[in-house]
Each structure stands twice: as C-alpha cells, then as structure tokens.
Tab-separated table of C-alpha atoms in Angstrom:
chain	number	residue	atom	x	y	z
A	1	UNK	CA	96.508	27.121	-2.507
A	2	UNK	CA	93.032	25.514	-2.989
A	3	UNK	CA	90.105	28.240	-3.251
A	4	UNK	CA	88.420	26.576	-0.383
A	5	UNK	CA	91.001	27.638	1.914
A	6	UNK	CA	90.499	30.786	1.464
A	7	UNK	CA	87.832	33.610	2.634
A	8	UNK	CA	85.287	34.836	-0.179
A	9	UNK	CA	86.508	38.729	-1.668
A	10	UNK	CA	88.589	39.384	-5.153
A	11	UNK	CA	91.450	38.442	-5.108
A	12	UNK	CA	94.892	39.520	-7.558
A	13	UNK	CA	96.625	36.291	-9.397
A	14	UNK	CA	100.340	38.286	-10.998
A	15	UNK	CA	100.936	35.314	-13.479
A	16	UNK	CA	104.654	35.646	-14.558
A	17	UNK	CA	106.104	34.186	-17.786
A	18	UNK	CA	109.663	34.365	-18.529
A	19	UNK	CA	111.466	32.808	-21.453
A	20	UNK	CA	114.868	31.491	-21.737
A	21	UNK	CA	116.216	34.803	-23.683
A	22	UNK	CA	115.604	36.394	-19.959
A	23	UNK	CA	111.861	37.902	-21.279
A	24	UNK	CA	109.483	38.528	-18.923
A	25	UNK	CA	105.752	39.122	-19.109
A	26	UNK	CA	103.806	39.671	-16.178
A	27	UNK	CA	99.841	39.442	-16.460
A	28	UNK	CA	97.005	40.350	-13.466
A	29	UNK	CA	93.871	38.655	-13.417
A	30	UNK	CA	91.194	39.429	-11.065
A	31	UNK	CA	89.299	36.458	-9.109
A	32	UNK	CA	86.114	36.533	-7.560
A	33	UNK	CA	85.844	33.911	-4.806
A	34	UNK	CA	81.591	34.279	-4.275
A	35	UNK	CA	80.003	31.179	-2.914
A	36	UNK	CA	76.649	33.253	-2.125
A	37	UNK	CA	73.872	32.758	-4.216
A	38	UNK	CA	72.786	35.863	-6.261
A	39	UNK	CA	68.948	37.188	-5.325
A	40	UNK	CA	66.037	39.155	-7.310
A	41	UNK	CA	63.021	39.975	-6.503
A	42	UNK	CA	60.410	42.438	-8.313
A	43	UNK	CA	57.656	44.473	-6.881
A	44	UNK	CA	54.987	47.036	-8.026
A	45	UNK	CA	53.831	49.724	-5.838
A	46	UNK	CA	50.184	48.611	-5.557
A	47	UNK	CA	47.532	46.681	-7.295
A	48	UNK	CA	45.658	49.880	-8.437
A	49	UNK	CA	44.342	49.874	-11.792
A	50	UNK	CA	46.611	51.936	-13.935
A	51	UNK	CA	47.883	52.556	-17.939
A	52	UNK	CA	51.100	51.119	-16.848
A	53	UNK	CA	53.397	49.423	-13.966
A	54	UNK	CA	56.594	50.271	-12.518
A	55	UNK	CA	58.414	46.974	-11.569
A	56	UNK	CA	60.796	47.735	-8.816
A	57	UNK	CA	63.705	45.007	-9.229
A	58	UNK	CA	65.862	44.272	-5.748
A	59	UNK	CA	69.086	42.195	-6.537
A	60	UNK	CA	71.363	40.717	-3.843
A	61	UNK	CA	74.907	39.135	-3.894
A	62	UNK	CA	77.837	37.958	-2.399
A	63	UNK	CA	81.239	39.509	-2.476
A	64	UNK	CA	81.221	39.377	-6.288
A	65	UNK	CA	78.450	42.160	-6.192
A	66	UNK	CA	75.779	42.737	-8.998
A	67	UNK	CA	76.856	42.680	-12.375
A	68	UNK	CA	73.769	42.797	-13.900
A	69	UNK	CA	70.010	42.659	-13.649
A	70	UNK	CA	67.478	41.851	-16.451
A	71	UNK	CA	63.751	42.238	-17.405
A	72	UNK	CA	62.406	39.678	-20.342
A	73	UNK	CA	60.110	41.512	-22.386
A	74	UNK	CA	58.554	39.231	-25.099
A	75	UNK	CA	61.740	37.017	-26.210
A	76	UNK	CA	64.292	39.245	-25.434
A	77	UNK	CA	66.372	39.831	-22.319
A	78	UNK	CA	66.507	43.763	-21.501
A	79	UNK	CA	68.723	45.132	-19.226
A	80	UNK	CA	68.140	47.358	-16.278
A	81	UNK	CA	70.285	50.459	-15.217
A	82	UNK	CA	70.037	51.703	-12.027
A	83	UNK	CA	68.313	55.006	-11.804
A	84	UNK	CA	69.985	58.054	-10.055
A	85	UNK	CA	68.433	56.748	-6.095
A	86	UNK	CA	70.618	53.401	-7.478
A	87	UNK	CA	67.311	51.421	-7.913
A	88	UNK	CA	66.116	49.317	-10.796
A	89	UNK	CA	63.035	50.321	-12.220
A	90	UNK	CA	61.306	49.209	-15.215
A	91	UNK	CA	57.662	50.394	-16.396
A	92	UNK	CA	56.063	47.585	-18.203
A	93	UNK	CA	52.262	48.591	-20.294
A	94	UNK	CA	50.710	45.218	-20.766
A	95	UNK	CA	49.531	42.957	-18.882
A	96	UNK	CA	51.064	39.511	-18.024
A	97	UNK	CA	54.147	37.381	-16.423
A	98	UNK	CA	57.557	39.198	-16.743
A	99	UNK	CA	60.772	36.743	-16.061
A	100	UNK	CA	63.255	38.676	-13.898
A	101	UNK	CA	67.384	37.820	-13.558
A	102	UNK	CA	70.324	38.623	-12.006
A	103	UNK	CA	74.137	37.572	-12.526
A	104	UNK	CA	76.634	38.459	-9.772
A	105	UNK	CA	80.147	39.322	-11.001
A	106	UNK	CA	81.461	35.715	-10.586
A	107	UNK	CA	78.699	34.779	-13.227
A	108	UNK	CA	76.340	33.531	-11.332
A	109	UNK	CA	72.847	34.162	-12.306
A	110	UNK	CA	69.061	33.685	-10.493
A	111	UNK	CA	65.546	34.112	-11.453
A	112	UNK	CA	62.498	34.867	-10.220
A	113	UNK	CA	59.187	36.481	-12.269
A	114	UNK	CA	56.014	38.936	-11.560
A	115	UNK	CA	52.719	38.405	-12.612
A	116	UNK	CA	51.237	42.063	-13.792
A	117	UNK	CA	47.102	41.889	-13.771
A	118	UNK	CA	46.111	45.711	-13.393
A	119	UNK	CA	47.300	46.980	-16.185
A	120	UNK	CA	43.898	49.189	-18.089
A	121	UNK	CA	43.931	51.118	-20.964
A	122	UNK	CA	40.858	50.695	-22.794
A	123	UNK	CA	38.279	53.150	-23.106
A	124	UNK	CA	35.039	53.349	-20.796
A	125	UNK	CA	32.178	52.411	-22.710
A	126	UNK	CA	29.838	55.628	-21.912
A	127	UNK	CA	25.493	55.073	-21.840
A	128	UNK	CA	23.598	58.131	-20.973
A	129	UNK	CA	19.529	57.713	-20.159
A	130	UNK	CA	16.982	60.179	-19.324
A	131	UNK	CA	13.911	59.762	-17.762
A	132	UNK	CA	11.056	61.659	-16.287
A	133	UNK	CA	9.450	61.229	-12.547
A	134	UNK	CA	7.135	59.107	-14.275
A	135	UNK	CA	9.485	57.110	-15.403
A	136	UNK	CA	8.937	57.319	-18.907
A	137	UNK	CA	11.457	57.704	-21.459
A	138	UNK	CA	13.147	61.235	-22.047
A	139	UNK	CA	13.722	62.666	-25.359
A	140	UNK	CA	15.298	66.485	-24.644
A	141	UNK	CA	11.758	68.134	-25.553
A	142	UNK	CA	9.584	70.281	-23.021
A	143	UNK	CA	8.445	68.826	-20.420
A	144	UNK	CA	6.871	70.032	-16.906
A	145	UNK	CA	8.351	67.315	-14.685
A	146	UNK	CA	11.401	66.508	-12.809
A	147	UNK	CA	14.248	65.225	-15.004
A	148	UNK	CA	16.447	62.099	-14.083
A	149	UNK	CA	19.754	61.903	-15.970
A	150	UNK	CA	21.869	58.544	-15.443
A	151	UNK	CA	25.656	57.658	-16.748
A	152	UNK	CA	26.782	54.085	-16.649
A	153	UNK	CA	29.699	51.718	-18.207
A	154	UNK	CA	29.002	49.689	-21.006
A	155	UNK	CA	32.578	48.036	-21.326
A	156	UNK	CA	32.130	45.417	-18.368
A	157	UNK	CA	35.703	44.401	-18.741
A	158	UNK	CA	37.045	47.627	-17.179
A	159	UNK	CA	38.602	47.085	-13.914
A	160	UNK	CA	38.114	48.973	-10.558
A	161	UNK	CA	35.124	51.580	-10.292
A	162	UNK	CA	34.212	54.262	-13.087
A	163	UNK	CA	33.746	58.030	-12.164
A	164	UNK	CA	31.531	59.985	-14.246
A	165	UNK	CA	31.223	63.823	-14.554
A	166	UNK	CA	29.218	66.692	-16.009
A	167	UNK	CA	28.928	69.825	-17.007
A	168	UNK	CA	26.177	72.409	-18.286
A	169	UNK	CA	27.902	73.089	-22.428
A	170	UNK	CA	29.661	76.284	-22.460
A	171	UNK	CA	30.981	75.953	-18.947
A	172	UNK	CA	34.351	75.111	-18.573
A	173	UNK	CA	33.995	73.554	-15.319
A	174	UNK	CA	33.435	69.560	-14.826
A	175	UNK	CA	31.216	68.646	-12.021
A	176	UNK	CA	31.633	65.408	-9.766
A	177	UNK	CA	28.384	62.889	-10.681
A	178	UNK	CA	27.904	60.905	-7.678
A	179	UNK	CA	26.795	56.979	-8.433
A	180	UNK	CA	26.372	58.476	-11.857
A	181	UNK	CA	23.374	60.226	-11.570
A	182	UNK	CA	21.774	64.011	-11.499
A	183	UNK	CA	18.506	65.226	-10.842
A	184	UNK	CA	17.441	68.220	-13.128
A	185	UNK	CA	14.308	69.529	-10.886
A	186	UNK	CA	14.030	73.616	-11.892
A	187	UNK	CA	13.057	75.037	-14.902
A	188	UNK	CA	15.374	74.892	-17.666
A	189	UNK	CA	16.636	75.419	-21.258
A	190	UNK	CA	20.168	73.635	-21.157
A	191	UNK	CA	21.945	70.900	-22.604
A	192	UNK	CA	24.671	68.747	-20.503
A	193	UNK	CA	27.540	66.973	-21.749
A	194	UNK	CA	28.704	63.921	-19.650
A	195	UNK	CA	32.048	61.674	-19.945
A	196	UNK	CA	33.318	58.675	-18.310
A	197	UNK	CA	36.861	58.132	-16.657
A	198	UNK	CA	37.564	54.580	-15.648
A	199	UNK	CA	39.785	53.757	-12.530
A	200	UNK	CA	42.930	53.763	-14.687
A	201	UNK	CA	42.192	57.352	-15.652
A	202	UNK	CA	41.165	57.006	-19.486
A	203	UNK	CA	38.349	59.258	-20.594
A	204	UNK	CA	35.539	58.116	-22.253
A	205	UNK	CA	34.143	60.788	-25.178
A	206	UNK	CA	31.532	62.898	-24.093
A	207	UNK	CA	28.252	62.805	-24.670
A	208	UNK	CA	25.224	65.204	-24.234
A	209	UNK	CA	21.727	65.190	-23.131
A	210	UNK	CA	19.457	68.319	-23.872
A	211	UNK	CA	17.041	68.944	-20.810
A	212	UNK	CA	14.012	71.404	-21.236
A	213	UNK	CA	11.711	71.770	-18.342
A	214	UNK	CA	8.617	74.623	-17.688
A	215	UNK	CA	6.930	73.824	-14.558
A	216	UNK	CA	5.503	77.443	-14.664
A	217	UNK	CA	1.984	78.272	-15.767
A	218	UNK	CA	0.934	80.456	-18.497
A	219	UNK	CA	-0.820	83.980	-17.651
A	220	UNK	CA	-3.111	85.820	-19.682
A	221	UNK	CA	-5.500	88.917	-19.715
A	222	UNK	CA	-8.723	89.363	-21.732
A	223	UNK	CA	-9.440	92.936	-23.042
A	224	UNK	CA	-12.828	94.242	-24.716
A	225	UNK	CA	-13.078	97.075	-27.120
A	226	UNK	CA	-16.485	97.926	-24.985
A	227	UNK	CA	-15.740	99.724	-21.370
A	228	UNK	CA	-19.826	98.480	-20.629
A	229	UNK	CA	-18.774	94.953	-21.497
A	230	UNK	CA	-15.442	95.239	-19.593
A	231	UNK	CA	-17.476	96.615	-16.210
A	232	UNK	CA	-19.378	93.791	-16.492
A	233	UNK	CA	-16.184	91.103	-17.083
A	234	UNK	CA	-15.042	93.191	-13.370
A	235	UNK	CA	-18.306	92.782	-11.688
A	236	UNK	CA	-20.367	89.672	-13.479
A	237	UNK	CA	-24.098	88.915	-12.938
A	238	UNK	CA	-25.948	86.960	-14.831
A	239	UNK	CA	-28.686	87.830	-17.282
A	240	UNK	CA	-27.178	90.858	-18.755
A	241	UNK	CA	-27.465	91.157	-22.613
A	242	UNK	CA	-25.917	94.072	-25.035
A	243	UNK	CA	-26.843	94.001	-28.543
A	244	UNK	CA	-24.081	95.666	-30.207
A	245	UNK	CA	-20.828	93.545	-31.220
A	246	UNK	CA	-17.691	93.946	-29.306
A	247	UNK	CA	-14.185	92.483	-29.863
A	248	UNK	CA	-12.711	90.361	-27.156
A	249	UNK	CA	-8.795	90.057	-27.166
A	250	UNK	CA	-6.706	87.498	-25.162
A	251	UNK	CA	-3.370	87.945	-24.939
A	252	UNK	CA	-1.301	85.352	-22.420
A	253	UNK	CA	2.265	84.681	-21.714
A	254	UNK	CA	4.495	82.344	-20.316
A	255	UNK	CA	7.623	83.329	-18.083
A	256	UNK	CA	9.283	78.802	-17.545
A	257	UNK	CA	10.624	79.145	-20.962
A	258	UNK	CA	8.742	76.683	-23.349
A	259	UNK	CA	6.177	79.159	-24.850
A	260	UNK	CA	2.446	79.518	-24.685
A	261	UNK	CA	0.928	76.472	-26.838
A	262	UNK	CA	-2.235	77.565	-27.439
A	263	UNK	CA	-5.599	79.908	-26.425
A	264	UNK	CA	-8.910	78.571	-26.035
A	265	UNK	CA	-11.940	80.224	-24.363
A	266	UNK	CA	-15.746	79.332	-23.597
A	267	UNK	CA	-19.046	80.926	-25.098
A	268	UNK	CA	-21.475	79.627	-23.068
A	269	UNK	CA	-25.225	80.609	-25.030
C-alpha cells in the first residue's frame, strides 16, 4: 500500500513478529498521514501603549492536529499551553520582534513572528511652573494676583498622551487637570501636590506647589484719646487748632489672609 493511495487521518500499522519456536510479538504504531501545512499566526489586542502585551497565538493543521506551539523569548524556545477558553496566550514586557512556531503531530513545523512597539514602562518625567497674570515667575509667597499653575512631561520618549492630576494636600481626592493646567483665581493659603500618569498608566512622583493669594484690602480705624479732636476727625473743617496733646491710635486689619504689612499716616503742618 503506498501512502499516496490513501486519504489523510491516523492510521493503526499491527506489525507482527513471530519466530521459528512459534513466538509471537505483536506491536501498534500509530501513523499520521498529514499533507497540510501547519499555520501560526500572533496578534495583540491593540496598539495602545501599555506595561505589557498579550500575544494571542492561532495555530492551524491538518489531520495530524497541533502538537505544539512556541514563543522565542531571547534564545530560548518557550512553550505555550492553552489556557482554559483553549487559546494560546503569552504576555511578553519588552519591546521588540518575537519568533512564533508551530509543529503539527506528524512533525511538521511553521513560523511566523510579531513585532511588539508599545510596550512603556518608564516613568513620566514631571515639571511643575507657576506664574502670575503678569506673567512673571511664581515663587509660593503672597501675592494679590491670579495664579497660573502648569504640569508638563519632561521624558519626551514616552509614548501616547500624558494625564496629569491634582489635588489641594490633605485631601484625599485627585482632581482631573485638563491640558495640564489650573487657574488659582480666589484668595488662598494652600499648597497643591500634582503627579503625572503617562498613557501606559505609570505614575510619575508628586510634586507640590504652595499658592498664597490676598486680593482683599486691609481696613483700619483711627481712635483719639480727645472726644473734641475725634468730633472734629467726624465733621473736618479746616483751620481748627487745639493746644493740648492728644494720642492718635490706628489699628487696621486684614480679612484675604496674608496679614497687614505695615501703617503709615500723614501730618500735614
């Protein structure tokens, strides 16, 4: 019988030896006849940056079936198990090419390969700046204008688009940071603490930015020891004189938060 003749499947050879005592041994071997060529091919689920890749690996073959199906990592040859759903998955953390194989059970084999380029796991780079409406430099001290607070990347090989939150320290809640940026307008006697998170989902650590701002003006009240002096303070005209000494008190105050600097009045003789 020549293999050609006869349809691809397994097929049952009883070999039968018998020696001249009457002995007889009798011995099975199982043949694959499997004249299609075995398949691979690999797949990830997207092109998203992440920290790592699952490569989804789907063989094909003949009658034969799959026997077994490999993932080079390096120099070595690893082999892949199905998982429970009977697929073969491997999760690969570097970038780069990955040689693929399969070998039906006649012992054929095939290749094929994946290029991985979206692999990230480094660490966003994170720059905080501060500025003032006038756009001059901010430095956390009091100040009675608008601050501008802006977060940006400083490792430019990070792939995809970095995120960037915020929150006021000793709140436990992060706020989103649209384009990396907040506007601190109202008064104010805070510090916030800012981190990155790159596209892959690694955090930057955090860093902080005090913010003091008083855009409210000082009161004050001036009081004289003398009630004659004080009517006149209520109702002034001009050309009045009083011989005897008097003590003048200021006092002032200052509700935005950054205190009252300092006092100064006019004696005009």
């Amino acid at each position: 019988i020549q293999a050609e003749d006869l349809p691809e499947g397994k097929y049952i050879v009883v070999v039968t030896a018998t020696d001249n005592c009457g002995n007889i041994e009798n011995l099975n071997l199982d043949i694959w006849k499997d004249t299609t060529t075995p398949t691979i091919t690999p797949s990830i689920p997207n092109t998203n940056p992440e920290q790592s890749k699952d490569i989804t690996l789907v063989p094909t073959a003949g009658a034969s079936g799959v026997s077994k199906v490999e993932i080079k990592i390096g120099d070595n040859w690893v082999e892949v198990t199905p998982d429970t759903n009977n697929k073969y998955v491997y999760n690969v953390t570097e970038n780069g090419e990955y040689p693929v194989r399969v070998t039906n059970g006649a012992g054929v084999t095939a290749e094929n390969s994946i290029t991985i380029d979206s692999i990230d796991k480094s660490t966003p780079s994170l720059v905080v700046t501060a500025k003032t409406s006038d756009n001059a430099s901010y430095d956390g001290s009091w100040t009675n204008k608008t601050v501008t607070i802006t977060a940006t990347n400083g490792n430019s090989s990070q792939l995809g688009e970095t995120t960037y939150k915020y929150r006021v320290v000793g709140s436990d809640e992060w706020l989103d940071m649209p384009g990396g940026v907040i506007t601190v307008e109202s008064n104010t006697n805070a510090t916030y603490e800012f981190k990155a998170i790159s596209a892959a989902g690694v955090e930057s650590e955090s860093k902080t930015q005090a913010v003091k701002i008083d855009k409210t003006a000082p009161t004050g009240t001036v009081n004289v020891d003398d009630p004659w002096w004080q009517e006149i303070l209520e109702d002034v005209e001009f050309g009045l004189y009083k011989k005897d000494a008097f003590t003048e008190e200021i006092t002032s105050a200052d509700e935005g938060g950054s205190g009252v600097k300092s006092v100064k009045y006019f004696v005009d003789i």
